[in-house]
PDB file of C-alpha atoms and ligand atoms in Angstrom:
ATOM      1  CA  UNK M   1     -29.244   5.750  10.397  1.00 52.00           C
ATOM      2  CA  UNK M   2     -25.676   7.897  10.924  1.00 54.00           C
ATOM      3  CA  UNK M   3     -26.998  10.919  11.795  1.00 50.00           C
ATOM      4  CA  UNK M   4     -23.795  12.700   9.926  1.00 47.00           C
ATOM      5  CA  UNK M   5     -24.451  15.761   9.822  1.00 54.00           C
ATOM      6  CA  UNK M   6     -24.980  15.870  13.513  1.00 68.00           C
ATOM      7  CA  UNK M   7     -21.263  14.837  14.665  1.00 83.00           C
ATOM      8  CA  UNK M   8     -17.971  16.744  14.079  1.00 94.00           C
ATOM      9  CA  UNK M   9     -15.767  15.732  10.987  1.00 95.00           C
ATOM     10  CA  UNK M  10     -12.186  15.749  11.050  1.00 96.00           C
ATOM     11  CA  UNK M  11     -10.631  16.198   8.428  1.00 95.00           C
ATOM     12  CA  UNK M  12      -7.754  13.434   8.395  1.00 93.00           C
ATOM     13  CA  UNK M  13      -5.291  14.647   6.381  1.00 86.00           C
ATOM     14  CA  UNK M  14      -2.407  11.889   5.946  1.00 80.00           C
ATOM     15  CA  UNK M  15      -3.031  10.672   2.578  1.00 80.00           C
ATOM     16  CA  UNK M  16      -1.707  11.234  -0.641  1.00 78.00           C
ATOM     17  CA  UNK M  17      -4.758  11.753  -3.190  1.00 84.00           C
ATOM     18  CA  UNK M  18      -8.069  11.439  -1.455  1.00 88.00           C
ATOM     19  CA  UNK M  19      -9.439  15.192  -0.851  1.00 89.00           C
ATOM     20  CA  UNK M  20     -12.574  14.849   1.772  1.00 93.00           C
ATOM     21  CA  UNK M  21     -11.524  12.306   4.054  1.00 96.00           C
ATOM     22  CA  UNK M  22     -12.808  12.811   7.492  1.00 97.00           C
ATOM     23  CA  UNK M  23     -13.444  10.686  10.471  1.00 97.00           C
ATOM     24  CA  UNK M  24     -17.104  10.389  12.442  1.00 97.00           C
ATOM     25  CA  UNK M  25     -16.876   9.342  15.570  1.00 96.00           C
ATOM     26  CA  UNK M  26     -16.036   6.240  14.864  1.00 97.00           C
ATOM     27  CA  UNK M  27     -16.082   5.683  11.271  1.00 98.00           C
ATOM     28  CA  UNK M  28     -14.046   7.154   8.568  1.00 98.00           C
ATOM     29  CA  UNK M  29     -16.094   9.113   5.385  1.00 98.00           C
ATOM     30  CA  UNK M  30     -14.217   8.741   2.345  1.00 97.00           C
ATOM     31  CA  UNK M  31     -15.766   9.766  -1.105  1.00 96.00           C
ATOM     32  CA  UNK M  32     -17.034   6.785  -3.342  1.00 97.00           C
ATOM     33  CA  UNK M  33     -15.354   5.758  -6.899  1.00 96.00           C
ATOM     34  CA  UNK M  34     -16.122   3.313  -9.891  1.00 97.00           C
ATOM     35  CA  UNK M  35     -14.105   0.690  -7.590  1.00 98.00           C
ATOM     36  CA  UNK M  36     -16.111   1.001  -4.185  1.00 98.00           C
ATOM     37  CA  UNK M  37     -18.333  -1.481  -4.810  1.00 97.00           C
ATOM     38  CA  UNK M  38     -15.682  -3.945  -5.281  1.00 98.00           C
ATOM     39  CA  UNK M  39     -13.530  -3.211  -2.988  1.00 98.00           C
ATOM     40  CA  UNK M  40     -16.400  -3.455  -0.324  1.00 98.00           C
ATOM     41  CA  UNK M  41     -16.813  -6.844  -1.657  1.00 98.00           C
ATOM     42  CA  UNK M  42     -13.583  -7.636  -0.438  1.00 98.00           C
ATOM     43  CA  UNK M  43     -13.692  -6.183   2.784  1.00 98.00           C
ATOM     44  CA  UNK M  44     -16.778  -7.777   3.621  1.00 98.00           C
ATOM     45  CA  UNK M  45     -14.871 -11.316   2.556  1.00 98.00           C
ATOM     46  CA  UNK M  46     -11.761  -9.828   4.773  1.00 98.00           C
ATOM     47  CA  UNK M  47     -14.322  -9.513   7.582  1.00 98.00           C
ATOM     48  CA  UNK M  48     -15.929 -13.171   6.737  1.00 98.00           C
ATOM     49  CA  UNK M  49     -12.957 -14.892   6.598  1.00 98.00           C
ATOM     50  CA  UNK M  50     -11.865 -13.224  10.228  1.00 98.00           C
ATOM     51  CA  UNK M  51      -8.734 -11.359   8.532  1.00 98.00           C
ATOM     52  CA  UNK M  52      -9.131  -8.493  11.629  1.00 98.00           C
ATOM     53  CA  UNK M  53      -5.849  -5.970   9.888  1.00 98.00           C
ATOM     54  CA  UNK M  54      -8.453  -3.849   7.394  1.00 98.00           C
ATOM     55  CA  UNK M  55     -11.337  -1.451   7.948  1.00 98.00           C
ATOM     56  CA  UNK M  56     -14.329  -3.006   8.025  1.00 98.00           C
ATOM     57  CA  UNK M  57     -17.417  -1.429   5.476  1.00 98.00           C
ATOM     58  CA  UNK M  58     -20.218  -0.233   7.590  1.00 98.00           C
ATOM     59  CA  UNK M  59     -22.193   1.456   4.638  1.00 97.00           C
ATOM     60  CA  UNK M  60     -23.193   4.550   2.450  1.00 97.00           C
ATOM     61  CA  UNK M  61     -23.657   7.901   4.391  1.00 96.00           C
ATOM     62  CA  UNK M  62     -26.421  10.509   3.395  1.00 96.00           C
ATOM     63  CA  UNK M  63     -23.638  12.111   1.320  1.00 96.00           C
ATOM     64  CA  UNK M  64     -22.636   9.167  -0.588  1.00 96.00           C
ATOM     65  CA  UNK M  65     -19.891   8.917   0.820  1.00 97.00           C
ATOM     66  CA  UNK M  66     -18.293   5.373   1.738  1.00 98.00           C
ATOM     67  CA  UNK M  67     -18.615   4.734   5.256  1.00 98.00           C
ATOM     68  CA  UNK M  68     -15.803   2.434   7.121  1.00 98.00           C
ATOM     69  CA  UNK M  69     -14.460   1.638  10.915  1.00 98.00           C
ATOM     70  CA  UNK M  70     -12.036   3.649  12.116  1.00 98.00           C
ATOM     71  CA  UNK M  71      -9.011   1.893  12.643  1.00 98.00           C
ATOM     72  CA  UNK M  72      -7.211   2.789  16.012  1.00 96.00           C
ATOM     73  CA  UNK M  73      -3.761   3.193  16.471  1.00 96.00           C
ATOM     74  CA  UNK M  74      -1.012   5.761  14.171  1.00 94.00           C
ATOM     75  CA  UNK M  75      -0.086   6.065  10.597  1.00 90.00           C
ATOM     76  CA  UNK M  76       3.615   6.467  10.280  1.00 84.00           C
ATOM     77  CA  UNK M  77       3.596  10.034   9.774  1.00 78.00           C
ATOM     78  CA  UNK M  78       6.339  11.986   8.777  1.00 82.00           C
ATOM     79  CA  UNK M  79       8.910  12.472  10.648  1.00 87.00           C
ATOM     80  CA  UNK M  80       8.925   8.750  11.268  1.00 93.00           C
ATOM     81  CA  UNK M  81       8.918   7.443  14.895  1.00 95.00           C
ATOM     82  CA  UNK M  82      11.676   5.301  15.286  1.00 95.00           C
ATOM     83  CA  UNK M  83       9.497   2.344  15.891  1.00 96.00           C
ATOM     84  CA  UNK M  84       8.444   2.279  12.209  1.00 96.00           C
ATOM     85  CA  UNK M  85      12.065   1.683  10.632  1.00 97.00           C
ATOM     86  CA  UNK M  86      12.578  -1.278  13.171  1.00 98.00           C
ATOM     87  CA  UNK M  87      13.435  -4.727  11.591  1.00 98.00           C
ATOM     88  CA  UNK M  88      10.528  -6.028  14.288  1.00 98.00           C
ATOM     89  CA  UNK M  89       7.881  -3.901  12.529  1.00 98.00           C
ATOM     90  CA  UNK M  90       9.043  -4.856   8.944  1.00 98.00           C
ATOM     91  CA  UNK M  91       8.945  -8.498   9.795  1.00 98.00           C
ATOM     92  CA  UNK M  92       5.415  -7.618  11.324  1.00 98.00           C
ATOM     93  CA  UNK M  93       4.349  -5.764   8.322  1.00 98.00           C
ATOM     94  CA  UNK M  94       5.769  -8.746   6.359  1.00 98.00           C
ATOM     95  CA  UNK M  95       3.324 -11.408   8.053  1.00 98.00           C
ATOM     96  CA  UNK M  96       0.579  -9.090   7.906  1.00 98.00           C
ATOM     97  CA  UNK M  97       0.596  -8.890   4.438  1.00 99.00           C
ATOM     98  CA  UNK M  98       0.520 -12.562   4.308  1.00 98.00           C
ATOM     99  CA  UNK M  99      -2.176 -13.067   6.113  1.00 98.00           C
ATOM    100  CA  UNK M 100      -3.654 -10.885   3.891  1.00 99.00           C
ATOM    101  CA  UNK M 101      -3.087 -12.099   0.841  1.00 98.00           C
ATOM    102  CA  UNK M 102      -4.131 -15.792   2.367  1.00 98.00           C
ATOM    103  CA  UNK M 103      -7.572 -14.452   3.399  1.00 98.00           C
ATOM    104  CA  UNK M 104      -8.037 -12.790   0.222  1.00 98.00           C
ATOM    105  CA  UNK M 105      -6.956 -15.736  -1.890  1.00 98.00           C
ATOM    106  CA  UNK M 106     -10.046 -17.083  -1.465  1.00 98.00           C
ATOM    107  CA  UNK M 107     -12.016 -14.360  -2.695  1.00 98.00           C
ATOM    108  CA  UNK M 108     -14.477 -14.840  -5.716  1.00 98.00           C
ATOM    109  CA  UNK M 109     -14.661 -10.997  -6.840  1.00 97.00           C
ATOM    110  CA  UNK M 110     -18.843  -9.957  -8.032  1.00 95.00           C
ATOM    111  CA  UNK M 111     -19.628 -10.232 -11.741  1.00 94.00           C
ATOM    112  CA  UNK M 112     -18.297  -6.994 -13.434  1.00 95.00           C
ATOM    113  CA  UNK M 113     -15.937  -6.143 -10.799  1.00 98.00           C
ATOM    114  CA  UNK M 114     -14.137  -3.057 -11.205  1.00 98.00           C
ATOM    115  CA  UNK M 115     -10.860  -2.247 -10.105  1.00 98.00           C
ATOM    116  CA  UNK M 116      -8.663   0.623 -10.451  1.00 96.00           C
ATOM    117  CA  UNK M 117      -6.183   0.788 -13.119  1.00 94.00           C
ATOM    118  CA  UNK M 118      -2.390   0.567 -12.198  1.00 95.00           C
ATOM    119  CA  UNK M 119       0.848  -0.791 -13.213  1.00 96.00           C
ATOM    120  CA  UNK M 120       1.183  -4.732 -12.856  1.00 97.00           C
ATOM    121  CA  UNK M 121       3.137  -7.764 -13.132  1.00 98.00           C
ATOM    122  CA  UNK M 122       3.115  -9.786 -16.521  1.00 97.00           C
ATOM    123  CA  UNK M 123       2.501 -12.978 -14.616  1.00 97.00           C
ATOM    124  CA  UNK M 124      -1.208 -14.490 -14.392  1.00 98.00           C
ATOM    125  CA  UNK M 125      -3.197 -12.723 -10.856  1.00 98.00           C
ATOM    126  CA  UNK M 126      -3.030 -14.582  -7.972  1.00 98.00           C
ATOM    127  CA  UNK M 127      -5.673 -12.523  -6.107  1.00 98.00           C
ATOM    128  CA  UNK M 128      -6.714  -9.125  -5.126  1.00 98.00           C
ATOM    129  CA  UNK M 129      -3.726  -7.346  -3.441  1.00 98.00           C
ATOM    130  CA  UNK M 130      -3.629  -3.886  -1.892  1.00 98.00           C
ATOM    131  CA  UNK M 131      -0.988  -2.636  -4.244  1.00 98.00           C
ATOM    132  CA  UNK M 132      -0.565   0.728  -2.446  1.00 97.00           C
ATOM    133  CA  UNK M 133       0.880  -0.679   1.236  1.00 97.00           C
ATOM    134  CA  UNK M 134       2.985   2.568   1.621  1.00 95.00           C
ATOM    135  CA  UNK M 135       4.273   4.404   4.694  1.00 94.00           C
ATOM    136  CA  UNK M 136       0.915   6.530   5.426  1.00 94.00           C
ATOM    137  CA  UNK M 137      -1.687   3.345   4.747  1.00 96.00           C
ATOM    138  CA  UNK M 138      -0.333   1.029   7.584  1.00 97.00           C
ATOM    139  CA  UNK M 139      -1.494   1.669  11.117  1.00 97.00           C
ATOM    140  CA  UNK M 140       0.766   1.013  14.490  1.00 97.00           C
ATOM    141  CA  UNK M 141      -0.612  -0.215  17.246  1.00 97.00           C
ATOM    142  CA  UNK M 142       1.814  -0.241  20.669  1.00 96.00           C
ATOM    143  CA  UNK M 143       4.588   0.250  17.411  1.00 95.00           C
ATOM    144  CA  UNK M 144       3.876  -2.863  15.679  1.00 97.00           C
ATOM    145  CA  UNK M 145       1.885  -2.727  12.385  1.00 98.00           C
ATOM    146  CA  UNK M 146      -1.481  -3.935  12.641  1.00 98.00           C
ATOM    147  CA  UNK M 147      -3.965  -3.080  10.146  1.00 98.00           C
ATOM    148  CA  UNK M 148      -3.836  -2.015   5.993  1.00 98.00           C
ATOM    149  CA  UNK M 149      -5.723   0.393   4.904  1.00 98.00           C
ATOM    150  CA  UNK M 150      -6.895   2.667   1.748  1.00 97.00           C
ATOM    151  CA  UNK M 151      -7.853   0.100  -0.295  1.00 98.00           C
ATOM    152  CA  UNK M 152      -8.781   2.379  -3.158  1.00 97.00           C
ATOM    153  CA  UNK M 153      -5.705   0.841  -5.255  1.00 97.00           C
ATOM    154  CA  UNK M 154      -6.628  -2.683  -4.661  1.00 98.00           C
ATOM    155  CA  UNK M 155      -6.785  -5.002  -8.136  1.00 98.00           C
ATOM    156  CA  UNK M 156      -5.796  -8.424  -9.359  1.00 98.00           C
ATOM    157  CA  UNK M 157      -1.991  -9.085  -8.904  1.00 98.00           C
ATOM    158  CA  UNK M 158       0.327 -11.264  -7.886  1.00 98.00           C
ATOM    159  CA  UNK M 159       2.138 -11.467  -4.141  1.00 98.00           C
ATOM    160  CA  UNK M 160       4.993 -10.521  -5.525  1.00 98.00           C
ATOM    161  CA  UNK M 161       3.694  -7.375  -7.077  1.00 98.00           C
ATOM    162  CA  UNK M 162       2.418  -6.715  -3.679  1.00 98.00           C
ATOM    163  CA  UNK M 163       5.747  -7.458  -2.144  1.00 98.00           C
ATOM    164  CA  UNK M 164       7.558  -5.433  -4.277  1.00 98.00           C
ATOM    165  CA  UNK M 165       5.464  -2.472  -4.241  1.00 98.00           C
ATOM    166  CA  UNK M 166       5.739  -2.994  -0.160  1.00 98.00           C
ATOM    167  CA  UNK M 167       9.098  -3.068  -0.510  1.00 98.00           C
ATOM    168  CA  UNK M 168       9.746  -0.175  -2.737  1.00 98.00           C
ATOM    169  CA  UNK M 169       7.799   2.322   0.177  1.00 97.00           C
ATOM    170  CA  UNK M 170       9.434   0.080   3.902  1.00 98.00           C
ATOM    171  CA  UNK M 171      12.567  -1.536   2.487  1.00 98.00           C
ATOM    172  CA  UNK M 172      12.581   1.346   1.345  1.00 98.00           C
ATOM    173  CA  UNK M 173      13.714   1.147  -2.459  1.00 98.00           C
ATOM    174  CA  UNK M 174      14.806   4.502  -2.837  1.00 98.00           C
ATOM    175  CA  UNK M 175      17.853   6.905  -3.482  1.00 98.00           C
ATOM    176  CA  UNK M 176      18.879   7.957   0.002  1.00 97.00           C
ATOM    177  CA  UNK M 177      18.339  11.888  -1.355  1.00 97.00           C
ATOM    178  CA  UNK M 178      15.041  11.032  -0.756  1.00 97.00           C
ATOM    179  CA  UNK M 179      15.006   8.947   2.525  1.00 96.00           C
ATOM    180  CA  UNK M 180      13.486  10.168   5.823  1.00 93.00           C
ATOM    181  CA  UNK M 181      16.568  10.967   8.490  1.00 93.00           C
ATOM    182  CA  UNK M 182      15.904   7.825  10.141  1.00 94.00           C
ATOM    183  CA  UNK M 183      15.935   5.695   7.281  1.00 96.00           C
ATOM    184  CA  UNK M 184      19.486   6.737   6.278  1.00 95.00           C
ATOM    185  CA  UNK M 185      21.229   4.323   8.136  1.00 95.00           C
ATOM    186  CA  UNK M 186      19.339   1.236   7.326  1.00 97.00           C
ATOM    187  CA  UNK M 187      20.622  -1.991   5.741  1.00 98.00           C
ATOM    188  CA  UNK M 188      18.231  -2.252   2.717  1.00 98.00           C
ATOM    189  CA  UNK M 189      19.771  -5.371   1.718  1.00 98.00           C
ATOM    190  CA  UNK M 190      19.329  -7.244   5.274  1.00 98.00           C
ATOM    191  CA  UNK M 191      15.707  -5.842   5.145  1.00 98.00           C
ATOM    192  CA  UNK M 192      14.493  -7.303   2.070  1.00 98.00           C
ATOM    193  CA  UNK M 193      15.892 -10.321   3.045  1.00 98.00           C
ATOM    194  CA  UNK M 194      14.458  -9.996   6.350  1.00 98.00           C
ATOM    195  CA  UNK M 195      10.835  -9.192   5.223  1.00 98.00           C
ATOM    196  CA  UNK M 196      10.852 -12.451   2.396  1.00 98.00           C
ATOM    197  CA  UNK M 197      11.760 -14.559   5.070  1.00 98.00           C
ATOM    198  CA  UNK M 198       8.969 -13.033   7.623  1.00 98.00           C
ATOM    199  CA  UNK M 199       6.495 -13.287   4.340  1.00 98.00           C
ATOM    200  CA  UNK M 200       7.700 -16.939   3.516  1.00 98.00           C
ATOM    201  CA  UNK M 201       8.261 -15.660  -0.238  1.00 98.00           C
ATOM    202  CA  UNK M 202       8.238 -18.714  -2.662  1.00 97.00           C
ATOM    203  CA  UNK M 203      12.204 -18.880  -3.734  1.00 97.00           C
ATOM    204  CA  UNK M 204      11.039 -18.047  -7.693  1.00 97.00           C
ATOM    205  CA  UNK M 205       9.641 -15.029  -6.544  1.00 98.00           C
ATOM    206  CA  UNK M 206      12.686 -13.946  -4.544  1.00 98.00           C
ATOM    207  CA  UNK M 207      14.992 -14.289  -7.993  1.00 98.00           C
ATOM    208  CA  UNK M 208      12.168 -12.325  -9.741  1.00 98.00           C
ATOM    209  CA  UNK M 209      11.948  -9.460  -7.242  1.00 98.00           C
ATOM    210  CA  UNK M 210      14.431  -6.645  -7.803  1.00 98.00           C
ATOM    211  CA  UNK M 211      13.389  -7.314 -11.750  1.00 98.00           C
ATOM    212  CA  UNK M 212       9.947  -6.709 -11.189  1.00 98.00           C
ATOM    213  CA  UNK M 213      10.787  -3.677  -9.160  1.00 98.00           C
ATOM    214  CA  UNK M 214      12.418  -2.305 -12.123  1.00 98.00           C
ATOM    215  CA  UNK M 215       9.739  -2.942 -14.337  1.00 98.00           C
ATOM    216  CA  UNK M 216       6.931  -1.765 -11.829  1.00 98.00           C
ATOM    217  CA  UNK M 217       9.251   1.587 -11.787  1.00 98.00           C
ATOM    218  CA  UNK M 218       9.283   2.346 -14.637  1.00 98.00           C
ATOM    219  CA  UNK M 219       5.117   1.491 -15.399  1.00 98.00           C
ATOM    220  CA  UNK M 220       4.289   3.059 -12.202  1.00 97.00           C
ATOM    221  CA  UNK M 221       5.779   6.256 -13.593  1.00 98.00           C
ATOM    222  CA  UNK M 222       3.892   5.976 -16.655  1.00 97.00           C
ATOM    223  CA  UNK M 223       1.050   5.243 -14.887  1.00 96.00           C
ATOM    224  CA  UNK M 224       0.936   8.439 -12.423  1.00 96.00           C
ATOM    225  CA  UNK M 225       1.749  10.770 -15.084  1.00 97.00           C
ATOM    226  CA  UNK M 226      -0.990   9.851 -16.627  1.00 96.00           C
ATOM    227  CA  UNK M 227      -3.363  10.106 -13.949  1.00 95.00           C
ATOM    228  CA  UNK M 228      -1.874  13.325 -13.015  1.00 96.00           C
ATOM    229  CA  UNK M 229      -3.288  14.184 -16.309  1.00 96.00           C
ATOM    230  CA  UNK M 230      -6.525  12.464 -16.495  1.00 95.00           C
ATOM    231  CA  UNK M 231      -7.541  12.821 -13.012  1.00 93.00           C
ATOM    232  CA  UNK M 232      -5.991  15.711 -11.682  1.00 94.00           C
ATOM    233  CA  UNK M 233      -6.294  16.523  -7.775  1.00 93.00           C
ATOM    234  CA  UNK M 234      -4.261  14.912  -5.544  1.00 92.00           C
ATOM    235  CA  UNK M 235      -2.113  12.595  -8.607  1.00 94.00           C
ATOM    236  CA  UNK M 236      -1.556  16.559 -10.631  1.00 96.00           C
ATOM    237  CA  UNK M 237      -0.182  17.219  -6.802  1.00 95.00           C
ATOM    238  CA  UNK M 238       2.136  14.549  -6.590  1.00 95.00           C
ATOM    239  CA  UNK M 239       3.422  14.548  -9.686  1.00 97.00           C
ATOM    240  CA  UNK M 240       4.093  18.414  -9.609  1.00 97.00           C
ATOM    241  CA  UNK M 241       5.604  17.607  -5.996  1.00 96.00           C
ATOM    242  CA  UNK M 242       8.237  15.350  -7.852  1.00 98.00           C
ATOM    243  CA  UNK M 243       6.668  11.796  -7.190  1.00 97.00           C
ATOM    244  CA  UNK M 244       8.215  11.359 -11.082  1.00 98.00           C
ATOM    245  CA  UNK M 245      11.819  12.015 -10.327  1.00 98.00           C
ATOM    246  CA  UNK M 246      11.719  10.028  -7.522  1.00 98.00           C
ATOM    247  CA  UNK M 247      11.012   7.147  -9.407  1.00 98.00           C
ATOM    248  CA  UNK M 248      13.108   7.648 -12.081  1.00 98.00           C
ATOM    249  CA  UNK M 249      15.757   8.690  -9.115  1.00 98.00           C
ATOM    250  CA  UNK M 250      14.885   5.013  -7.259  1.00 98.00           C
ATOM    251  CA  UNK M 251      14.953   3.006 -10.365  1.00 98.00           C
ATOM    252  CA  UNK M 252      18.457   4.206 -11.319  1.00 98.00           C
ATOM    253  CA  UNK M 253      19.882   3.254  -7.519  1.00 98.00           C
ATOM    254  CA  UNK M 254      18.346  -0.132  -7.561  1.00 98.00           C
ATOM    255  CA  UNK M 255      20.078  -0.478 -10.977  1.00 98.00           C
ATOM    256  CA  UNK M 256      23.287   0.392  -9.782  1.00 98.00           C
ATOM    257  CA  UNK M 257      22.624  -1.170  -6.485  1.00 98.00           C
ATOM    258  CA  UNK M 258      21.050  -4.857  -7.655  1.00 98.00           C
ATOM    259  CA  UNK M 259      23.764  -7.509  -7.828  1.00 98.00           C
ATOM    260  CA  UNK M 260      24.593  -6.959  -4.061  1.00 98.00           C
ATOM    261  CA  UNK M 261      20.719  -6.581  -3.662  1.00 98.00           C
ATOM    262  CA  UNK M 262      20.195  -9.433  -5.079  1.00 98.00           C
ATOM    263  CA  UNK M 263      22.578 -11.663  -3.491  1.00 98.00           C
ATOM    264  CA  UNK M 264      21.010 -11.153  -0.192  1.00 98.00           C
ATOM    265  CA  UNK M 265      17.829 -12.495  -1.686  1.00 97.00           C
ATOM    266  CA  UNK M 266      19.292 -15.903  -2.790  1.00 92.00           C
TER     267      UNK M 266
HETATM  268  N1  LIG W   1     -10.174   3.423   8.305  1.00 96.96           N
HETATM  269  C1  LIG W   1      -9.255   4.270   8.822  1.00 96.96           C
HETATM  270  N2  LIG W   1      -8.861   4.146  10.091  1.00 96.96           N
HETATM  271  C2  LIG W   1      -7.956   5.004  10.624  1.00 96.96           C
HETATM  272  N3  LIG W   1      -7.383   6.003   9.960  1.00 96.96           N
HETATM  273  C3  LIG W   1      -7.729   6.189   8.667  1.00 96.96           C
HETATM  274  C4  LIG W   1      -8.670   5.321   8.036  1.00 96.96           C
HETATM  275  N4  LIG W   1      -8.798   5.739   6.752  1.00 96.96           N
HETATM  276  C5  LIG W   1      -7.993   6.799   6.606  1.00 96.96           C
HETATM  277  N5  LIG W   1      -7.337   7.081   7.759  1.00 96.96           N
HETATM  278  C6  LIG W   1      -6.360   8.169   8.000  1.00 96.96           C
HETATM  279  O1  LIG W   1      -6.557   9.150   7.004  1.00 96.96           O
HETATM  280  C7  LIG W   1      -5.397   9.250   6.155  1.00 96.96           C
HETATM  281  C8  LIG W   1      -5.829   9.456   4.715  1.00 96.96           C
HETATM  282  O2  LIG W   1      -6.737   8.456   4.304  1.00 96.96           O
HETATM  283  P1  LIG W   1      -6.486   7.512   3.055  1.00 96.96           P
HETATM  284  O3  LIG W   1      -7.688   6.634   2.973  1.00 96.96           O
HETATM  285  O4  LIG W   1      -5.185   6.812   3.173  1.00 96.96           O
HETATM  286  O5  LIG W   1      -6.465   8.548   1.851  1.00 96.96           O
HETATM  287  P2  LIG W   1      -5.506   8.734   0.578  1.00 96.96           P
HETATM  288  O6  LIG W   1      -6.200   8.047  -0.544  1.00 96.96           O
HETATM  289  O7  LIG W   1      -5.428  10.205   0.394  1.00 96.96           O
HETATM  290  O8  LIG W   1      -4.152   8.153   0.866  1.00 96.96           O
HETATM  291  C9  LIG W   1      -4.640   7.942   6.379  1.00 96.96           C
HETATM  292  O9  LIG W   1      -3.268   8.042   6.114  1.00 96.96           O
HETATM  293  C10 LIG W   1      -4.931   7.683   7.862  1.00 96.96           C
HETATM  294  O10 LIG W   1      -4.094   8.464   8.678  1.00 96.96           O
HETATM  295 MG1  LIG W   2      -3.622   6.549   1.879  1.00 96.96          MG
END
């Protein structure tokens, strides 16, 4: 048994929209959802398959409260360490998510699996992705990318859904008004180029993928409004924080920005 209540929690405060997050020791404590189940499923296929770049599920604490491994390295929190925006670590990050998406390929998710709703691709799912690979759910180790985490968003996709929602957080696909310092100077073009070759992206999905980013804008916006609305907590204090007009701010740059985008992709 974890004897929980006898060790320190600390609070880890990183995330976006999880409130009670806290790490044991070490194991992270993160509160349980309709989804858990299933996405321990996968983890425990991650784990079986020998995929070593997620959390692995250790239990149920006397809380009820999802129990995981502590992952050790750094998130890239803000401001970001230059090691973060390198092309080195986007390439990394790039065959990560590969690897990934091979190991999970092969999983068969339980009978009335139950994912969390999101915005998605039109095209037929592929396999469970992660669908939420932004800047706080990666960790570093010695500055290279090494391990996903926060698989709460997790549902059947496509890789390029994946890819383009990795894409829209580390290319990044963004007005600069909103970029970090350090990522004002980067060549976005170059980059998504640079991560579909790392990934080995099938040459369909490379024509598809500034499209689909459009689309995925503009559901993903529906998408969090509504959950601000339904769900409240930390979605209400993203949305109020602007996470809207930064969408709607992103989706109108890659619009104006797509044809010379694009022509790096092909
Ligand atoms: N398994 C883990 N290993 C290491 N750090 C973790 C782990 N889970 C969470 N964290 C840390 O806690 C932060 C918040 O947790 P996360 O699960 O991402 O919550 P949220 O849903 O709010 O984004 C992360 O950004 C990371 O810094
Ligand atoms: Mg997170």
């Amino acid at each position: 048994m974890f004897a929980a209540t006898l060790q320190e929690e600390i609070p880890l405060l990183g995330g976006d929209v999880t409130d009670g997050v806290v790490r044991v020791g070490d194991t992270v404590r993160r509160p349980t959802r309709s989804s858990t189940r299933s996405v321990h499923a996968l983890l425990r296929h991650l784990e079986a398959v020998g995929f070593d770049g997620a959390p692995r599920v250790v239990g149920l604490d006397d809380l009820g409260r999802e129990i995981l491994t502590y992952v050790d390295g750094d998130s890239a929190a803000r401001p970001l360490p230059a090691y973060a925006v390198t092309g080195e670590s986007l390439a990394a990050l790039a065959t990560l998510l590969r690897r990934f998406h091979d190991a999970s390929a092969s999983f068969v998710p339980p009978p009335h699996a139950v994912w969390e709703a999101g915005s998605n691709d039109d095209a037929a799912p592929e396999l469970i992705g992660h669908c939420d690979i932004t800047l706080d759910n990666v960790i570093f180790r010695d500055g290279t990318p090494s391990a996903l985490i926060d698989f709460d968003m997790a549902r059947p996709t496509t890789r390029l859904f994946d890819v383009v929602t990795t894409l829209r957080h580390w290319g990044p696909i963004a007005d600069p008004v909103d970029l970090e310092p350090l990522q004002r100077s980067l060549e976005i073009g170059p980059r998504l180029r640079l991560f579909c070759d790392a990934y080995g992206l099938a040459p369909r999905d490379r024509r598809r993928l500034l499209d689909l980013a459009r689309l995925r804008f503009d559901r993903s916006y529906h998408a969090m409004r509504a959950k601000a609305v339904t769900v409240g907590g930390g979605w209400a204090r993203m949305w109020a924080g602007g996470a809207g007009e930064r969408i709607r701010r992103a989706c109108a740059w890659l619009e104006n920005n797509q044809d010379e985008l694009h022509a790096h992709l092909i």
